[in-house]
Amino acid sequence: MVVDKRMSIATSQPLLAGSILESLSTKLSDNEDLAMPNYLALAEEVGELARGGSALVEESAAASNAIVKEWLATTAAPKMVPSIASSKQLMILDPLTQADVAVASASSDGGAALKALQQRFESAAALIEPTGGDVEQITFSRAVVPSGPSGDFMKVVRADGKIHYILGDVENHGLPAAFQSVKTHAALEANHLTEKLAVPSNEMASDGLAVIDETVYPYEKTFSVSHLMLDPKTGLLEHAGAGSEAYVLHPDGTVVELESGAPLMGGRYFRYGELGTLNSKLQLHPGDTAIMMTDGIYENRMWKSGLDELLKKAAMNGSSPLEINSQLTNPLIPYEDDASMFIVRWPGPKLSVQTRAIGLARSMASTAEV
């Protein structure tokens, strides 16, 4: 199969890839165990050389994904996985294949590749850039074993002008939970979640949650998930959840708990989309703060009798997202489960520079007329 795929790539642009493929053939014949890392190196090198030839890049990546999937099924794979799991060569693979490699390496690297992939999925850029600076946002994530991967997953996307916050928590914790957490992230990446959320028929938060359900099915474990959808222009907030917790804090001290509306995802007896519309809407006012958290925070023994009171005080005091985060994630708190949280404050509609200039000119004109 390797030869067939190499020939397929070579025929796309023989002058470019021929010498590289010939060199690879020698390496493969010298040490068969190095076939997979070398194949990935080839695919990466061909891709770098052929940025102007998209067909070759796509074919190279497709061939690499196919080879890796077959290779992971062999008995020789486990001892070689660590050599590529943390390598930049992994980047050429599709998200689902990357997740498969990271999972396969867990028995030998203790979940290091899983954590690295998770950190890339949940980088500051991935979680903050989609907001476009339209909100004040703090994110927090901590695995029950700080050096290990988490069974929680966080994602932010911008679709059709709205900001979508997705927070999930796979049952239990440790490597088994992290396996599904990373696979869920990979499925959302690979199946173009942003484009699906922008489809007009998926206009409500519950529609988005149904899309997530369809994307990650079938499941290996049950998990809770919250989907918050915010229109940064109007402040309209929609929420749909499955076994999750979310709150809105008003400056007058009022705390509104957003109902979950559905049981955990992952049950074999129903699909989320079959439950009908389980959607709540809330009009935010400037300064309102939305909070999504996993049970690693809201079920922590430190807060079982005091979380509601803390949120009320935070609302009354006008605590900033950063202050709320520091109150809920005190480093002295013992964590018994993976813990993750989004804290989002809506500052109010932002006027464009042009709109502000026009408004200022009109105000000055009105004043002059008086």
mmCIF file with all atom_site columns, N, CA and C in Angstrom, residues 187-223:
data_model
loop_
_atom_site.group_PDB
_atom_site.id
_atom_site.type_symbol
_atom_site.label_atom_id
_atom_site.label_alt_id
_atom_site.label_comp_id
_atom_site.label_asym_id
_atom_site.label_entity_id
_atom_site.label_seq_id
_atom_site.pdbx_PDB_ins_code
_atom_site.Cartn_x
_atom_site.Cartn_y
_atom_site.Cartn_z
_atom_site.occupancy
_atom_site.B_iso_or_equiv
_atom_site.pdbx_formal_charge
_atom_site.auth_seq_id
_atom_site.auth_comp_id
_atom_site.auth_asym_id
_atom_site.auth_atom_id
_atom_site.pdbx_PDB_model_num
ATOM 1   N N  . ALA A 1 187 ? -13.557 15.681 16.130 1.00 0.00 ? 187 ALA A N  1
ATOM 2   C CA . ALA A 1 187 ? -14.752 15.538 15.292 1.00 0.00 ? 187 ALA A CA 1
ATOM 3   C C  . ALA A 1 187 ? -15.350 16.903 14.957 1.00 0.00 ? 187 ALA A C  1
ATOM 4   N N  . LEU A 1 188 ? -15.381 17.800 15.932 1.00 0.00 ? 188 LEU A N  1
ATOM 5   C CA . LEU A 1 188 ? -15.919 19.140 15.688 1.00 0.00 ? 188 LEU A CA 1
ATOM 6   C C  . LEU A 1 188 ? -15.044 19.905 14.703 1.00 0.00 ? 188 LEU A C  1
ATOM 7   N N  . GLU A 1 189 ? -13.721 19.703 14.794 1.00 0.00 ? 189 GLU A N  1
ATOM 8   C CA . GLU A 1 189 ? -12.798 20.353 13.862 1.00 0.00 ? 189 GLU A CA 1
ATOM 9   C C  . GLU A 1 189 ? -12.964 19.783 12.454 1.00 0.00 ? 189 GLU A C  1
ATOM 10  N N  . ALA A 1 190 ? -13.012 18.456 12.377 1.00 0.00 ? 190 ALA A N  1
ATOM 11  C CA . ALA A 1 190 ? -13.018 17.789 11.073 1.00 0.00 ? 190 ALA A CA 1
ATOM 12  C C  . ALA A 1 190 ? -14.335 17.957 10.324 1.00 0.00 ? 190 ALA A C  1
ATOM 13  N N  . ASN A 1 191 ? -15.420 18.130 11.063 1.00 0.00 ? 191 ASN A N  1
ATOM 14  C CA . ASN A 1 191 ? -16.735 18.173 10.425 1.00 0.00 ? 191 ASN A CA 1
ATOM 15  C C  . ASN A 1 191 ? -17.286 19.587 10.264 1.00 0.00 ? 191 ASN A C  1
ATOM 16  N N  . HIS A 1 192 ? -16.386 20.565 10.272 1.00 0.00 ? 192 HIS A N  1
ATOM 17  C CA . HIS A 1 192 ? -16.729 21.942 9.895  1.00 0.00 ? 192 HIS A CA 1
ATOM 18  C C  . HIS A 1 192 ? -17.895 22.507 10.707 1.00 0.00 ? 192 HIS A C  1
ATOM 19  N N  . LEU A 1 193 ? -17.727 22.501 12.025 1.00 0.00 ? 193 LEU A N  1
ATOM 20  C CA . LEU A 1 193 ? -18.788 22.980 12.910 1.00 0.00 ? 193 LEU A CA 1
ATOM 21  C C  . LEU A 1 193 ? -19.183 24.421 12.608 1.00 0.00 ? 193 LEU A C  1
ATOM 22  N N  . THR A 1 194 ? -18.194 25.275 12.347 1.00 0.00 ? 194 THR A N  1
ATOM 23  C CA . THR A 1 194 ? -18.491 26.688 12.108 1.00 0.00 ? 194 THR A CA 1
ATOM 24  C C  . THR A 1 194 ? -19.458 26.856 10.943 1.00 0.00 ? 194 THR A C  1
ATOM 25  N N  . GLU A 1 195 ? -19.193 26.150 9.842  1.00 0.00 ? 195 GLU A N  1
ATOM 26  C CA . GLU A 1 195 ? -20.063 26.255 8.669  1.00 0.00 ? 195 GLU A CA 1
ATOM 27  C C  . GLU A 1 195 ? -21.465 25.732 8.976  1.00 0.00 ? 195 GLU A C  1
ATOM 28  N N  . LYS A 1 196 ? -21.552 24.654 9.756  1.00 0.00 ? 196 LYS A N  1
ATOM 29  C CA . LYS A 1 196 ? -22.858 24.077 10.065 1.00 0.00 ? 196 LYS A CA 1
ATOM 30  C C  . LYS A 1 196 ? -23.677 25.002 10.962 1.00 0.00 ? 196 LYS A C  1
ATOM 31  N N  . LEU A 1 197 ? -23.007 25.675 11.904 1.00 0.00 ? 197 LEU A N  1
ATOM 32  C CA . LEU A 1 197 ? -23.730 26.586 12.790 1.00 0.00 ? 197 LEU A CA 1
ATOM 33  C C  . LEU A 1 197 ? -24.238 27.814 12.043 1.00 0.00 ? 197 LEU A C  1
ATOM 34  N N  . ALA A 1 198 ? -23.598 28.142 10.923 1.00 0.00 ? 198 ALA A N  1
ATOM 35  C CA . ALA A 1 198 ? -23.996 29.318 10.142 1.00 0.00 ? 198 ALA A CA 1
ATOM 36  C C  . ALA A 1 198 ? -25.188 29.044 9.233  1.00 0.00 ? 198 ALA A C  1
ATOM 37  N N  . VAL A 1 199 ? -25.586 27.780 9.082  1.00 0.00 ? 199 VAL A N  1
ATOM 38  C CA . VAL A 1 199 ? -26.727 27.438 8.230  1.00 0.00 ? 199 VAL A CA 1
ATOM 39  C C  . VAL A 1 199 ? -27.998 28.053 8.828  1.00 0.00 ? 199 VAL A C  1
ATOM 40  N N  . PRO A 1 200 ? -28.821 28.735 8.028  1.00 0.00 ? 200 PRO A N  1
ATOM 41  C CA . PRO A 1 200 ? -30.014 29.416 8.552  1.00 0.00 ? 200 PRO A CA 1
ATOM 42  C C  . PRO A 1 200 ? -30.939 28.528 9.380  1.00 0.00 ? 200 PRO A C  1
ATOM 43  N N  . SER A 1 201 ? -31.030 27.248 9.044  1.00 0.00 ? 201 SER A N  1
ATOM 44  C CA . SER A 1 201 ? -31.929 26.360 9.788  1.00 0.00 ? 201 SER A CA 1
ATOM 45  C C  . SER A 1 201 ? -31.434 26.080 11.204 1.00 0.00 ? 201 SER A C  1
ATOM 46  N N  . ASN A 1 202 ? -30.168 26.392 11.474 1.00 0.00 ? 202 ASN A N  1
ATOM 47  C CA . ASN A 1 202 ? -29.615 26.189 12.817 1.00 0.00 ? 202 ASN A CA 1
ATOM 48  C C  . ASN A 1 202 ? -29.536 27.524 13.555 1.00 0.00 ? 202 ASN A C  1
ATOM 49  N N  . GLU A 1 203 ? -30.679 28.186 13.661 1.00 0.00 ? 203 GLU A N  1
ATOM 50  C CA . GLU A 1 203 ? -30.692 29.554 14.181 1.00 0.00 ? 203 GLU A CA 1
ATOM 51  C C  . GLU A 1 203 ? -30.752 29.634 15.699 1.00 0.00 ? 203 GLU A C  1
ATOM 52  N N  . MET A 1 204 ? -31.127 28.548 16.389 1.00 0.00 ? 204 MET A N  1
ATOM 53  C CA . MET A 1 204 ? -31.240 28.581 17.841 1.00 0.00 ? 204 MET A CA 1
ATOM 54  C C  . MET A 1 204 ? -30.097 27.803 18.488 1.00 0.00 ? 204 MET A C  1
ATOM 55  N N  . ALA A 1 205 ? -29.869 28.073 19.774 1.00 0.00 ? 205 ALA A N  1
ATOM 56  C CA . ALA A 1 205 ? -28.812 27.368 20.503 1.00 0.00 ? 205 ALA A CA 1
ATOM 57  C C  . ALA A 1 205 ? -29.083 25.869 20.539 1.00 0.00 ? 205 ALA A C  1
ATOM 58  N N  . SER A 1 206 ? -30.355 25.490 20.649 1.00 0.00 ? 206 SER A N  1
ATOM 59  C CA . SER A 1 206 ? -30.693 24.066 20.676 1.00 0.00 ? 206 SER A CA 1
ATOM 60  C C  . SER A 1 206 ? -30.405 23.405 19.331 1.00 0.00 ? 206 SER A C  1
ATOM 61  N N  . ASP A 1 207 ? -30.563 24.150 18.232 1.00 0.00 ? 207 ASP A N  1
ATOM 62  C CA . ASP A 1 207 ? -30.199 23.617 16.917 1.00 0.00 ? 207 ASP A CA 1
ATOM 63  C C  . ASP A 1 207 ? -28.703 23.328 16.879 1.00 0.00 ? 207 ASP A C  1
ATOM 64  N N  . GLY A 1 208 ? -27.920 24.251 17.431 1.00 0.00 ? 208 GLY A N  1
ATOM 65  C CA . GLY A 1 208 ? -26.473 24.055 17.473 1.00 0.00 ? 208 GLY A CA 1
ATOM 66  C C  . GLY A 1 208 ? -26.080 22.857 18.301 1.00 0.00 ? 208 GLY A C  1
ATOM 67  N N  . LEU A 1 209 ? -26.794 22.647 19.410 1.00 0.00 ? 209 LEU A N  1
ATOM 68  C CA . LEU A 1 209 ? -26.489 21.495 20.261 1.00 0.00 ? 209 LEU A CA 1
ATOM 69  C C  . LEU A 1 209 ? -26.830 20.193 19.545 1.00 0.00 ? 209 LEU A C  1
ATOM 70  N N  . ALA A 1 210 ? -27.896 20.204 18.748 1.00 0.00 ? 210 ALA A N  1
ATOM 71  C CA . ALA A 1 210 ? -28.243 19.025 17.954 1.00 0.00 ? 210 ALA A CA 1
ATOM 72  C C  . ALA A 1 210 ? -27.163 18.739 16.917 1.00 0.00 ? 210 ALA A C  1
ATOM 73  N N  . VAL A 1 211 ? -26.587 19.801 16.335 1.00 0.00 ? 211 VAL A N  1
ATOM 74  C CA . VAL A 1 211 ? -25.489 19.634 15.377 1.00 0.00 ? 211 VAL A CA 1
ATOM 75  C C  . VAL A 1 211 ? -24.286 18.994 16.063 1.00 0.00 ? 211 VAL A C  1
ATOM 76  N N  . ILE A 1 212 ? -23.968 19.453 17.270 1.00 0.00 ? 212 ILE A N  1
ATOM 77  C CA . ILE A 1 212 ? -22.852 18.877 18.032 1.00 0.00 ? 212 ILE A CA 1
ATOM 78  C C  . ILE A 1 212 ? -23.115 17.407 18.310 1.00 0.00 ? 212 ILE A C  1
ATOM 79  N N  . ASP A 1 213 ? -24.341 17.095 18.711 1.00 0.00 ? 213 ASP A N  1
ATOM 80  C CA . ASP A 1 213 ? -24.730 15.714 19.003 1.00 0.00 ? 213 ASP A CA 1
ATOM 81  C C  . ASP A 1 213 ? -24.533 14.820 17.783 1.00 0.00 ? 213 ASP A C  1
ATOM 82  N N  . GLU A 1 214 ? -24.985 15.292 16.626 1.00 0.00 ? 214 GLU A N  1
ATOM 83  C CA . GLU A 1 214 ? -24.842 14.514 15.397 1.00 0.00 ? 214 GLU A CA 1
ATOM 84  C C  . GLU A 1 214 ? -23.377 14.361 15.005 1.00 0.00 ? 214 GLU A C  1
ATOM 85  N N  . THR A 1 215 ? -22.582 15.397 15.274 1.00 0.00 ? 215 THR A N  1
ATOM 86  C CA . THR A 1 215 ? -21.182 15.397 14.858 1.00 0.00 ? 215 THR A CA 1
ATOM 87  C C  . THR A 1 215 ? -20.349 14.387 15.623 1.00 0.00 ? 215 THR A C  1
ATOM 88  N N  . VAL A 1 216 ? -20.596 14.262 16.925 1.00 0.00 ? 216 VAL A N  1
ATOM 89  C CA . VAL A 1 216 ? -19.730 13.410 17.754 1.00 0.00 ? 216 VAL A CA 1
ATOM 90  C C  . VAL A 1 216 ? -20.305 12.012 17.983 1.00 0.00 ? 216 VAL A C  1
ATOM 91  N N  . TYR A 1 217 ? -21.526 11.736 17.507 1.00 0.00 ? 217 TYR A N  1
ATOM 92  C CA . TYR A 1 217 ? -22.116 10.405 17.658 1.00 0.00 ? 217 TYR A CA 1
ATOM 93  C C  . TYR A 1 217 ? -21.418 9.413  16.729 1.00 0.00 ? 217 TYR A C  1
ATOM 94  N N  . PRO A 1 218 ? -21.190 8.158  17.089 1.00 0.00 ? 218 PRO A N  1
ATOM 95  C CA . PRO A 1 218 ? -21.556 7.508  18.349 1.00 0.00 ? 218 PRO A CA 1
ATOM 96  C C  . PRO A 1 218 ? -20.559 7.810  19.464 1.00 0.00 ? 218 PRO A C  1
ATOM 97  N N  . TYR A 1 219 ? -20.999 7.642  20.677 1.00 0.00 ? 219 TYR A N  1
ATOM 98  C CA . TYR A 1 219 ? -20.182 7.969  21.831 1.00 0.00 ? 219 TYR A CA 1
ATOM 99  C C  . TYR A 1 219 ? -19.624 6.708  22.488 1.00 0.00 ? 219 TYR A C  1
ATOM 100 N N  . GLU A 1 220 ? -18.555 6.908  23.224 1.00 0.00 ? 220 GLU A N  1
ATOM 101 C CA . GLU A 1 220 ? -18.032 5.828  24.055 1.00 0.00 ? 220 GLU A CA 1
ATOM 102 C C  . GLU A 1 220 ? -18.452 6.034  25.508 1.00 0.00 ? 220 GLU A C  1
ATOM 103 N N  . LYS A 1 221 ? -18.677 7.302  25.882 1.00 0.00 ? 221 LYS A N  1
ATOM 104 C CA . LYS A 1 221 ? -19.091 7.636  27.239 1.00 0.00 ? 221 LYS A CA 1
ATOM 105 C C  . LYS A 1 221 ? -20.147 8.736  27.184 1.00 0.00 ? 221 LYS A C  1
ATOM 106 N N  . THR A 1 222 ? -20.905 8.892  28.275 1.00 0.00 ? 222 THR A N  1
ATOM 107 C CA . THR A 1 222 ? -21.835 10.006 28.341 1.00 0.00 ? 222 THR A CA 1
ATOM 108 C C  . THR A 1 222 ? -21.077 11.277 28.716 1.00 0.00 ? 222 THR A C  1
ATOM 109 N N  . PHE A 1 223 ? -21.649 12.426 28.364 1.00 0.00 ? 223 PHE A N  1
ATOM 110 C CA . PHE A 1 223 ? -21.026 13.687 28.752 1.00 0.00 ? 223 PHE A CA 1
ATOM 111 C C  . PHE A 1 223 ? -22.069 14.795 28.798 1.00 0.00 ? 223 PHE A C  1
#
